[in-house]
Coordinates of C-alpha atoms in Angstrom, one line a residue:
Chain A
M82 CA 1.8 23.1 1.9
A83 CA 1.1 24.0 -1.7
P84 CA -2.5 22.1 -3.2
T85 CA -1.7 18.8 -5.1
P86 CA -2.3 19.9 -9.0
P87 CA -4.7 17.5 -10.6
R88 CA -3.7 14.7 -11.9
D89 CA -5.2 11.8 -14.4
E90 CA -6.6 9.2 -12.3
H91 CA -5.8 6.8 -15.0
D92 CA -2.1 7.6 -16.3
E93 CA -0.8 4.3 -15.6
Y94 CA 2.7 5.4 -16.4
D95 CA 2.8 8.3 -14.1
A96 CA 5.7 7.2 -11.9
Y97 CA 5.0 9.7 -9.2
A98 CA 1.0 8.3 -8.9
G99 CA 1.1 6.8 -5.2
L100 CA 3.9 8.7 -3.8
V101 CA 2.0 12.2 -3.2
E102 CA -1.2 10.8 -1.9
A103 CA -2.8 14.3 -0.8
G104 CA -2.4 15.2 2.7
E105 CA 0.0 12.0 3.8
E106 CA 3.5 13.2 3.6
T107 CA 4.8 10.3 5.6
R108 CA 4.1 8.4 2.5
W109 CA 6.7 10.4 0.2
A110 CA 9.3 8.1 0.0
F111 CA 9.7 4.7 1.5
G112 CA 10.5 4.2 4.8
S113 CA 11.6 8.1 5.4
G114 CA 8.8 8.6 8.1
F115 CA 9.7 9.7 11.4
D116 CA 7.2 9.1 14.3
D117 CA 7.8 8.2 17.8
P118 CA 8.7 4.6 17.6
L119 CA 7.3 4.2 21.0
A120 CA 4.1 5.9 20.2
G121 CA 1.5 4.4 22.7
V122 CA 3.9 2.3 25.1
D123 CA 3.2 3.4 28.3
V124 CA 7.0 5.2 28.9
S125 CA 7.0 6.1 33.0
V126 CA 9.4 5.3 35.1
P127 CA 8.7 2.6 37.3
P128 CA 8.5 3.0 40.9
G129 CA 11.3 3.2 43.2
A130 CA 13.8 3.4 39.6
D131 CA 16.1 6.3 39.0
G132 CA 15.1 8.4 35.9
P133 CA 18.6 9.6 35.0
A134 CA 20.2 6.3 35.8
L135 CA 18.0 4.5 33.4
A136 CA 18.3 7.4 30.7
A137 CA 21.9 6.8 31.1
Y138 CA 21.8 3.3 31.1
C139 CA 19.7 2.7 28.2
L140 CA 22.8 5.5 25.9
M141 CA 25.2 3.0 26.9
L142 CA 23.4 0.3 25.3
G143 CA 22.4 1.7 22.6
D144 CA 25.7 3.5 21.7
D145 CA 26.8 0.0 21.7
A146 CA 24.4 -0.9 18.8
L147 CA 25.2 2.4 17.2
V148 CA 29.1 2.5 16.6
L149 CA 29.0 -1.1 16.1
A150 CA 26.0 -0.4 13.4
Q151 CA 27.8 2.2 11.8
R152 CA 31.2 0.1 11.6
L153 CA 29.4 -2.5 10.0
A154 CA 28.1 -0.2 7.2
Q155 CA 31.7 1.0 6.5
W156 CA 31.5 -2.9 4.6
C157 CA 29.0 -1.5 2.2
T158 CA 30.8 -2.3 -1.6
R159 CA 33.7 -3.9 0.3
A160 CA 33.0 -6.8 1.6
P161 CA 34.7 -10.3 0.7
E162 CA 31.0 -11.7 -1.6
L163 CA 27.4 -10.2 -1.7
E164 CA 26.0 -12.3 0.4
E165 CA 28.5 -11.0 3.2
E166 CA 27.5 -7.8 2.7
V167 CA 23.9 -8.1 2.7
A168 CA 24.7 -9.8 6.0
L169 CA 26.9 -7.2 8.0
A170 CA 24.1 -4.4 6.7
N171 CA 21.1 -6.7 7.9
I172 CA 22.9 -6.9 11.1
G173 CA 23.7 -3.2 11.5
L174 CA 20.0 -2.4 10.7
D175 CA 19.0 -4.7 13.3
L176 CA 21.2 -2.6 15.8
V177 CA 20.2 0.5 14.4
G178 CA 16.7 -0.7 14.8
Q179 CA 17.4 -1.4 18.7
T180 CA 19.2 1.5 18.9
R181 CA 16.6 3.8 17.8
L182 CA 14.2 2.3 20.3
L183 CA 16.6 2.0 23.4
Y184 CA 17.5 6.2 22.6
A185 CA 13.7 7.1 22.8
R186 CA 13.5 5.1 26.0
A187 CA 16.2 7.3 27.4
A188 CA 14.8 10.4 25.8
A189 CA 11.3 9.8 27.6
A190 CA 13.3 8.6 30.9
D191 CA 15.0 11.7 31.3
P192 CA 14.2 14.5 28.6
S193 CA 17.6 16.6 29.5
V194 CA 19.7 13.8 28.2
V195 CA 18.3 15.2 24.4
P196 CA 20.6 17.9 23.1
T197 CA 18.7 21.2 22.3
L198 CA 18.5 22.3 18.8
P199 CA 17.9 25.8 17.2
P200 CA 14.0 26.2 17.5
G201 CA 11.8 24.2 14.5
S202 CA 14.3 21.8 14.2
P203 CA 12.6 18.6 13.3
A204 CA 15.2 16.6 14.5
P205 CA 13.7 13.6 16.8
P206 CA 15.2 12.8 20.5
E207 CA 17.0 9.6 19.1
D208 CA 18.4 11.8 15.7
R209 CA 19.0 14.5 18.5
L210 CA 20.9 11.6 20.5
A211 CA 23.1 10.0 17.3
F212 CA 23.9 13.0 15.5
F213 CA 24.5 16.0 18.5
R214 CA 26.3 14.8 21.0
G215 CA 30.4 14.4 20.6
P216 CA 32.8 11.7 21.7
E217 CA 33.2 12.6 25.0
E218 CA 29.5 12.3 25.2
Y219 CA 29.2 8.8 24.1
R220 CA 29.1 5.5 26.3
C221 CA 30.0 2.9 24.3
V222 CA 32.5 0.6 25.0
W223 CA 36.4 0.6 23.2
L224 CA 35.4 -2.6 21.7
V225 CA 33.0 -0.9 18.9
E226 CA 34.9 2.1 18.0
Q227 CA 37.9 -0.3 16.4
P228 CA 38.3 0.1 13.0
N229 CA 37.0 -2.8 10.9
G230 CA 40.8 -4.3 10.0
D231 CA 40.3 -7.5 7.6
F232 CA 37.1 -9.0 7.5
A233 CA 38.6 -11.6 10.2
A234 CA 39.0 -9.2 12.4
T235 CA 35.6 -7.9 11.9
V236 CA 34.2 -11.7 12.2
V237 CA 36.4 -11.6 15.6
R238 CA 34.8 -8.2 16.6
L239 CA 31.2 -9.1 16.0
V240 CA 30.8 -12.3 17.4
V241 CA 32.7 -11.5 20.8
F242 CA 29.9 -7.9 20.6
A243 CA 27.2 -10.4 20.1
A244 CA 28.3 -12.7 22.5
W245 CA 28.2 -10.5 25.2
R246 CA 24.9 -8.2 24.4
L247 CA 23.3 -11.7 24.1
T248 CA 24.3 -12.0 27.9
L249 CA 23.3 -8.5 28.8
L250 CA 19.9 -8.6 26.8
G251 CA 18.6 -12.0 27.8
R252 CA 18.9 -11.0 31.4
L253 CA 17.2 -7.4 31.1
R254 CA 14.3 -9.5 29.6
T255 CA 13.6 -9.4 33.4
S256 CA 14.1 -6.1 33.8
R257 CA 11.9 -4.0 35.9
D258 CA 11.7 -1.4 33.3
P259 CA 9.0 -2.6 30.8
V260 CA 10.1 -1.3 28.0
L261 CA 13.4 -2.5 28.7
A262 CA 12.7 -5.8 29.1
A263 CA 10.2 -5.9 25.7
V264 CA 13.3 -3.9 23.9
S265 CA 15.6 -6.9 24.9
A266 CA 13.1 -9.6 24.6
K267 CA 13.0 -8.5 20.6
G268 CA 17.2 -8.2 20.7
V269 CA 17.8 -11.8 22.1
K270 CA 16.0 -13.0 18.9
E271 CA 18.1 -10.8 16.5
V272 CA 21.4 -10.9 18.1
R273 CA 20.9 -14.6 18.6
Y274 CA 21.3 -14.2 15.0
H275 CA 24.2 -12.3 14.9
R276 CA 26.3 -14.7 16.9
D277 CA 25.6 -17.4 15.3
Y278 CA 26.8 -15.7 12.0
A279 CA 29.8 -14.6 13.6
A280 CA 30.5 -17.7 15.0
R281 CA 30.3 -19.8 12.3
W282 CA 32.8 -17.6 10.4
L283 CA 34.9 -17.7 13.0
L284 CA 35.2 -21.3 12.6
T285 CA 35.2 -21.1 8.7
L286 CA 38.4 -19.1 9.0
A287 CA 40.0 -21.0 11.9
G288 CA 39.6 -24.4 10.1
G289 CA 39.9 -22.7 6.6
T290 CA 43.1 -21.8 4.8
V291 CA 46.5 -21.0 6.3
E292 CA 45.9 -17.7 6.0
S293 CA 42.6 -17.2 7.1
R294 CA 43.8 -18.8 10.5
R295 CA 46.5 -16.4 10.4
R296 CA 44.3 -13.4 9.6
T297 CA 41.8 -15.2 12.7
E298 CA 44.6 -15.3 15.5
A299 CA 46.1 -12.0 14.8
A300 CA 42.7 -10.3 15.2
L301 CA 41.9 -12.2 18.2
E302 CA 45.5 -10.8 19.6
S303 CA 45.0 -7.2 18.5
L304 CA 41.1 -6.8 19.8
W305 CA 41.8 -9.2 23.2
P306 CA 42.5 -6.0 25.0
C307 CA 39.5 -4.7 24.4
V308 CA 37.6 -7.4 25.9
E309 CA 38.2 -6.7 29.1
E310 CA 36.4 -3.8 29.3
L311 CA 33.1 -5.7 28.6
G312 CA 33.2 -6.8 32.2
R313 CA 33.6 -3.9 34.2
T314 CA 30.9 -1.9 36.1
D315 CA 29.9 1.6 36.6
D316 CA 28.0 3.8 39.1
V317 CA 25.2 3.8 36.5
S318 CA 24.8 0.3 36.5
E319 CA 25.6 -0.5 39.7
R320 CA 22.5 1.8 41.0
L321 CA 20.6 -0.1 38.6
V322 CA 21.2 -3.9 39.5
A323 CA 20.3 -2.7 42.8
D324 CA 17.1 -1.5 41.7
G325 CA 16.2 -4.7 39.4
V326 CA 16.7 -2.7 36.4
A327 CA 20.4 -3.7 34.8
A328 CA 22.0 -6.7 34.0
D329 CA 24.7 -7.6 36.4
P330 CA 28.1 -6.7 34.4
A331 CA 30.3 -9.1 35.6
A332 CA 27.6 -11.9 35.4
A333 CA 26.9 -11.5 32.2
F334 CA 30.8 -11.1 31.4
E335 CA 31.1 -14.5 32.8
D336 CA 29.1 -16.1 30.8
T337 CA 30.3 -14.5 27.5
S338 CA 33.8 -15.8 28.4
A339 CA 32.6 -19.1 28.6
F340 CA 30.9 -18.7 25.2
L341 CA 33.9 -17.4 23.9
H342 CA 36.5 -20.0 25.5
R343 CA 34.3 -22.9 24.1
L344 CA 34.1 -21.4 20.8
L345 CA 37.6 -20.9 20.5
E346 CA 38.6 -24.4 21.7
E347 CA 36.4 -25.5 19.3
G348 CA 38.2 -24.0 16.3
G349 CA 41.4 -25.1 17.8
L350 CA 42.1 -21.3 18.3
R351 CA 44.4 -20.3 21.7
V352 CA 43.0 -17.9 24.3
P353 CA 45.1 -14.7 24.2
T354 CA 46.7 -14.5 27.1
G355 CA 48.1 -10.7 28.8
S356 CA 44.0 -9.9 29.5
P357 CA 44.1 -8.5 32.3
E358 CA 41.0 -8.8 34.8
P359 CA 38.5 -6.2 35.0
A360 CA 39.6 -2.9 37.1
P361 CA 37.2 -1.0 38.5
G362 CA 37.0 2.9 38.1
T363 CA 39.7 2.1 35.1
P364 CA 39.0 4.9 32.8
G365 CA 36.7 3.5 29.6
G366 CA 33.9 4.3 27.2
R367 CA 31.3 3.8 29.9
L368 CA 32.7 7.3 31.6
G369 CA 33.4 8.9 28.4
V370 CA 37.3 8.3 27.8
H371 CA 37.8 6.7 24.2
S372 CA 39.8 5.7 21.7
P373 CA 41.1 8.6 19.0
W374 CA 39.1 6.4 16.5
L375 CA 35.3 7.3 17.9
G376 CA 36.2 10.6 17.0
S377 CA 36.7 10.1 13.1
L378 CA 33.7 7.6 13.2
L379 CA 31.3 10.3 14.6
E380 CA 32.7 13.0 12.4
E381 CA 31.8 11.1 9.0
M382 CA 28.6 10.0 10.5
Q383 CA 27.6 12.9 12.2
G384 CA 28.5 16.0 9.8
I385 CA 25.9 16.2 7.3
A386 CA 22.8 16.5 10.4
R387 CA 25.7 18.7 12.4
A388 CA 25.3 21.0 8.7
H389 CA 21.9 21.0 8.6
P390 CA 20.3 21.4 12.1
A391 CA 17.3 22.2 11.1
G392 CA 17.5 19.7 7.9
R393 CA 14.5 18.1 7.0
W394 CA 15.4 14.6 5.5
Chain B
M216 CA -15.8 2.2 27.1
V217 CA -13.7 0.9 24.6
T218 CA -15.6 -1.7 22.1
G219 CA -12.7 -3.8 21.0
V220 CA -11.6 -6.6 18.9
S221 CA -8.8 -8.4 20.2
R222 CA -6.4 -10.9 18.4
E223 CA -5.7 -14.1 20.0
I224 CA -1.8 -15.0 19.5
T225 CA -2.4 -17.9 16.6
G226 CA -6.2 -17.1 16.0
E227 CA -7.8 -14.9 13.3
L228 CA -9.0 -11.7 14.2
V229 CA -12.8 -11.9 15.3
P230 CA -15.1 -9.1 16.4
E231 CA -16.8 -9.2 19.4
A232 CA -20.2 -10.5 19.2
E233 CA -22.2 -7.7 19.2
A234 CA -19.3 -5.0 17.4
D235 CA -20.6 -2.2 15.9
P236 CA -21.1 -1.8 11.9
D237 CA -18.2 0.7 12.4
L238 CA -16.2 -1.2 13.8
V239 CA -16.2 -4.0 11.6
R240 CA -16.0 -1.5 9.0
A241 CA -12.5 -0.1 10.1
H242 CA -11.5 -3.4 11.0
V243 CA -11.8 -4.7 7.2
A244 CA -10.3 -1.4 6.1
V245 CA -7.1 -1.8 8.1
G246 CA -7.3 -5.6 7.5
A247 CA -6.8 -5.6 4.2
V248 CA -3.3 -3.4 4.3
V249 CA -0.5 -5.3 3.2
D250 CA 3.1 -5.2 3.9
P251 CA 5.3 -2.8 1.8
E252 CA 8.0 -5.5 1.1
L253 CA 5.8 -8.9 1.2
P254 CA 3.0 -7.5 -0.5
M255 CA 1.1 -10.8 -0.5
L256 CA 0.8 -10.6 3.0
T257 CA -2.2 -8.4 5.0
L258 CA -0.8 -7.1 7.9
A259 CA -3.2 -9.4 9.7
D260 CA -1.4 -12.7 7.5
L261 CA 1.9 -11.5 9.0
G262 CA 0.6 -11.0 12.6
V263 CA 1.8 -8.0 13.0
L264 CA -1.8 -6.4 13.5
R265 CA -2.6 -6.5 17.3
G266 CA -5.9 -4.6 18.0
V267 CA -8.6 -2.4 16.7
E268 CA -10.8 -0.6 18.6
I269 CA -13.1 2.4 18.2
E270 CA -13.2 4.9 21.1
P271 CA -16.2 6.4 22.3
T272 CA -15.4 9.8 20.6
G273 CA -15.1 8.2 17.3
R274 CA -11.2 7.9 16.8
V275 CA -9.6 4.9 15.7
V276 CA -7.3 3.0 17.8
V277 CA -5.0 0.2 15.6
T278 CA -2.2 -1.4 17.7
L279 CA 0.7 -3.1 15.2
T280 CA 3.6 -4.7 16.8
P281 CA 7.2 -4.3 14.8
T282 CA 9.0 -7.5 13.3
Y283 CA 12.4 -6.5 13.2
T284 CA 13.7 -3.3 15.8
G285 CA 14.9 -1.9 12.8
C286 CA 12.7 -2.8 9.8
P287 CA 12.0 0.2 7.8
A288 CA 8.8 -0.9 6.6
L289 CA 7.0 -0.7 9.9
A290 CA 6.9 3.7 9.4
T291 CA 4.9 2.8 6.0
M292 CA 3.0 -0.1 7.5
R293 CA 1.6 2.7 9.8
A294 CA 0.9 5.2 7.2
D295 CA -0.9 3.2 5.0
V296 CA -3.1 2.1 7.9
R297 CA -4.0 5.4 8.4
L298 CA -4.6 6.5 4.2
A299 CA -6.9 2.9 4.4
L300 CA -9.1 4.6 7.3
A301 CA -9.2 7.8 5.8
A302 CA -10.5 6.3 2.8
A303 CA -13.2 4.3 4.8
G304 CA -14.1 7.2 6.3
F305 CA -12.3 7.3 9.7
E306 CA -10.8 11.1 9.7
E307 CA -9.2 10.3 13.6
A308 CA -7.0 7.4 13.7
E309 CA -3.9 7.0 16.0
V310 CA -1.6 3.9 15.1
R311 CA 0.4 2.7 18.7
T312 CA 2.9 0.3 18.8
A313 CA 3.0 -2.8 21.1
L314 CA 6.2 -4.0 21.7
S315 CA 5.8 -7.2 24.1
P316 CA 5.2 -10.2 23.4
A317 CA 7.6 -9.8 20.8
W318 CA 6.6 -10.8 17.1
S319 CA 7.1 -14.0 16.1
T320 CA 7.0 -16.1 12.4
D321 CA 4.7 -18.3 14.2
W322 CA 2.1 -15.5 14.0
I323 CA 2.1 -15.7 10.6
S324 CA -1.4 -16.8 9.4
E325 CA -1.7 -20.3 7.2
Q326 CA -3.2 -18.2 4.6
G327 CA -0.2 -16.3 4.8
R328 CA 2.3 -19.2 4.2
Q329 CA 0.5 -19.9 1.5
A330 CA 0.4 -16.9 -0.1
L331 CA 4.1 -16.8 0.5
R332 CA 4.9 -20.0 -1.6
E333 CA 2.6 -19.0 -4.2
H334 CA 4.6 -16.0 -4.7
G335 CA 8.2 -18.1 -4.9
I336 CA 8.8 -17.3 -1.0
A337 CA 9.4 -19.8 1.5
P338 CA 7.6 -19.9 4.5
P339 CA 9.0 -20.1 8.1
A340 CA 9.9 -22.9 10.0
H341 CA 7.4 -23.1 13.0
V342 CA 9.5 -22.0 16.2
G343 CA 7.4 -23.4 19.2
S344 CA 7.8 -22.6 22.7
D345 CA 10.7 -20.2 22.1
A346 CA 8.9 -17.5 20.1
H347 CA 6.9 -16.2 23.4
D348 CA 9.5 -16.9 25.6
T349 CA 8.0 -15.1 28.7
S350 CA 9.3 -17.6 31.2
G351 CA 11.6 -15.0 33.1
S352 CA 14.8 -17.1 32.3
T353 CA 17.8 -14.6 32.3
S354 CA 20.1 -17.0 30.6
V355 CA 20.5 -17.5 27.1
D356 CA 22.2 -20.6 25.5
L357 CA 25.8 -21.0 25.6
V358 CA 25.1 -23.3 22.4
L359 CA 24.5 -22.4 18.8
M360 CA 21.3 -22.4 17.3
P361 CA 20.5 -25.7 15.4
R362 CA 20.4 -25.1 11.8
P363 CA 16.8 -24.7 10.9
P364 CA 15.3 -27.6 8.9
A365 CA 15.7 -26.7 4.8
P366 CA 12.6 -25.0 3.5
A367 CA 11.2 -26.6 0.5
C368 CA 11.6 -25.0 -2.8
P369 CA 8.4 -23.1 -3.5
R370 CA 8.9 -23.1 -7.1
C371 CA 9.4 -27.1 -7.5
G372 CA 8.4 -28.3 -3.6
A373 CA 11.4 -30.4 -3.8
T374 CA 12.5 -30.9 0.0
A375 CA 16.2 -30.6 -0.6
S376 CA 17.6 -27.1 -0.7
R377 CA 20.7 -25.0 0.7
E378 CA 21.4 -22.0 2.5
V379 CA 23.1 -19.7 0.7
S380 CA 22.7 -17.0 3.3
R381 CA 21.1 -16.5 6.5
F382 CA 20.6 -13.0 6.0
G383 CA 18.8 -11.6 2.7
A384 CA 17.3 -9.2 0.7
S385 CA 15.3 -7.7 3.7
A386 CA 15.5 -7.9 7.0
C387 CA 12.9 -11.3 7.7
T388 CA 14.4 -13.2 4.9
S389 CA 17.0 -15.7 4.3
L390 CA 19.1 -17.0 0.9
H391 CA 18.2 -20.2 -0.4
V392 CA 19.2 -22.4 -3.3
C393 CA 17.2 -26.0 -4.5
T394 CA 19.5 -28.6 -4.9
V395 CA 16.9 -30.2 -7.2
C396 CA 15.8 -27.5 -9.7
G397 CA 18.6 -25.2 -9.0
E398 CA 16.4 -21.9 -8.7
P399 CA 17.6 -19.4 -5.8
F400 CA 14.5 -18.5 -3.6
D401 CA 14.2 -16.3 -0.4
G402 CA 12.6 -17.5 2.8
V403 CA 11.3 -16.2 5.7
K404 CA 13.7 -16.4 8.8
P405 CA 12.3 -18.4 11.2
L406 CA 12.3 -15.8 14.4

């Protein structure tokens, strides 16, 4: 690093003063410091638990959150009102935060899940997992991949997702993996706000104008086919449920359905028909089989990072 | 042996009875670091400072807990803690993360609440037992959260206010308008 040129200590008009404290690269711009989000946390895999399965599970939970966060970010400059734009961005930020911890946990539990980059790349494991995996390596559910649609569709998707994630994280607070348990306990507090935000909007739209109600009903019909996937189980979850590490997908889905049915009833909305029972083994996001929407979403999200794998941000 | 200063969940940072002067100095340096988004609060007032220790090698170990998992201020806090320690002569410092128990706004000190109010930000209502939910309960409520009580206006003190948005300019705040003086204000969300 080049020596910092001497500057007048008393120059109160120097806009750069304080941004370039000698030797503190981490402080050069607000929020840009990359350090291990699990620094000082004991990340050893609990005895009897399977490290690679734990990593795969954390990637599933992280991928769900990251892909929805990216969708929510697409509302920036497009939301109906400034307050809603801020709310959607804030919810996305919480989900990015959860993703970061879950990816870091996955990388610590099984370093082989982290994509290899050219030597000297400064990208931390979380960024490698976010930006250097293709759609077939993502394990998110179809619900989060779907395009935003109108505000009603975004609200419907968010309330379904938040209700489901809350039931998962609530159960994971007692996971045998203390890191996953701690991340979940924090997440529950955040996702409760997300679910309330979306639920209140759902009731507002349902009881609003003829047009807002029509759009809400149309959103429910179009997104409902993605709901069934949330209750499916998979090999990784099954093994980890038996180990006391993961949440039982079927039980979590039951609670999610109970909440959603109650909410729809409150809004005088009909539960869409035609949602089949969860079919075990059906190809879906957890097996790396995705809707076409994920590819274009990742292309937009990953383009710059992939063009500069050794870039410093 | 590690000399330690530990933080009670609701108490103030109290150095152990026979703390060495270095520890007190490190503690004072770290204790003065402020939150980059709410600079009227020190990290101790905010309740994110969980511990300051000096290892036998002389290295200072500071433990911080994140407020919201996505809060970008944490990286800056960590850097500021290192800077403050370096300025106090502690070259070797490590900042550790504690994820559990999860941070709650109940940990914001009385002094911190007063400072928020003086700067036009409504302090959060108390969350209570749910803030430190370690009961092992696996289910979460099927009902929506009750609306938090309307915060008092930090400008005119009126207790009537309206929530404009539950999400504000930063991860930890919501937006309100005083129904008496009409001023908009931020409030820290109970968490």
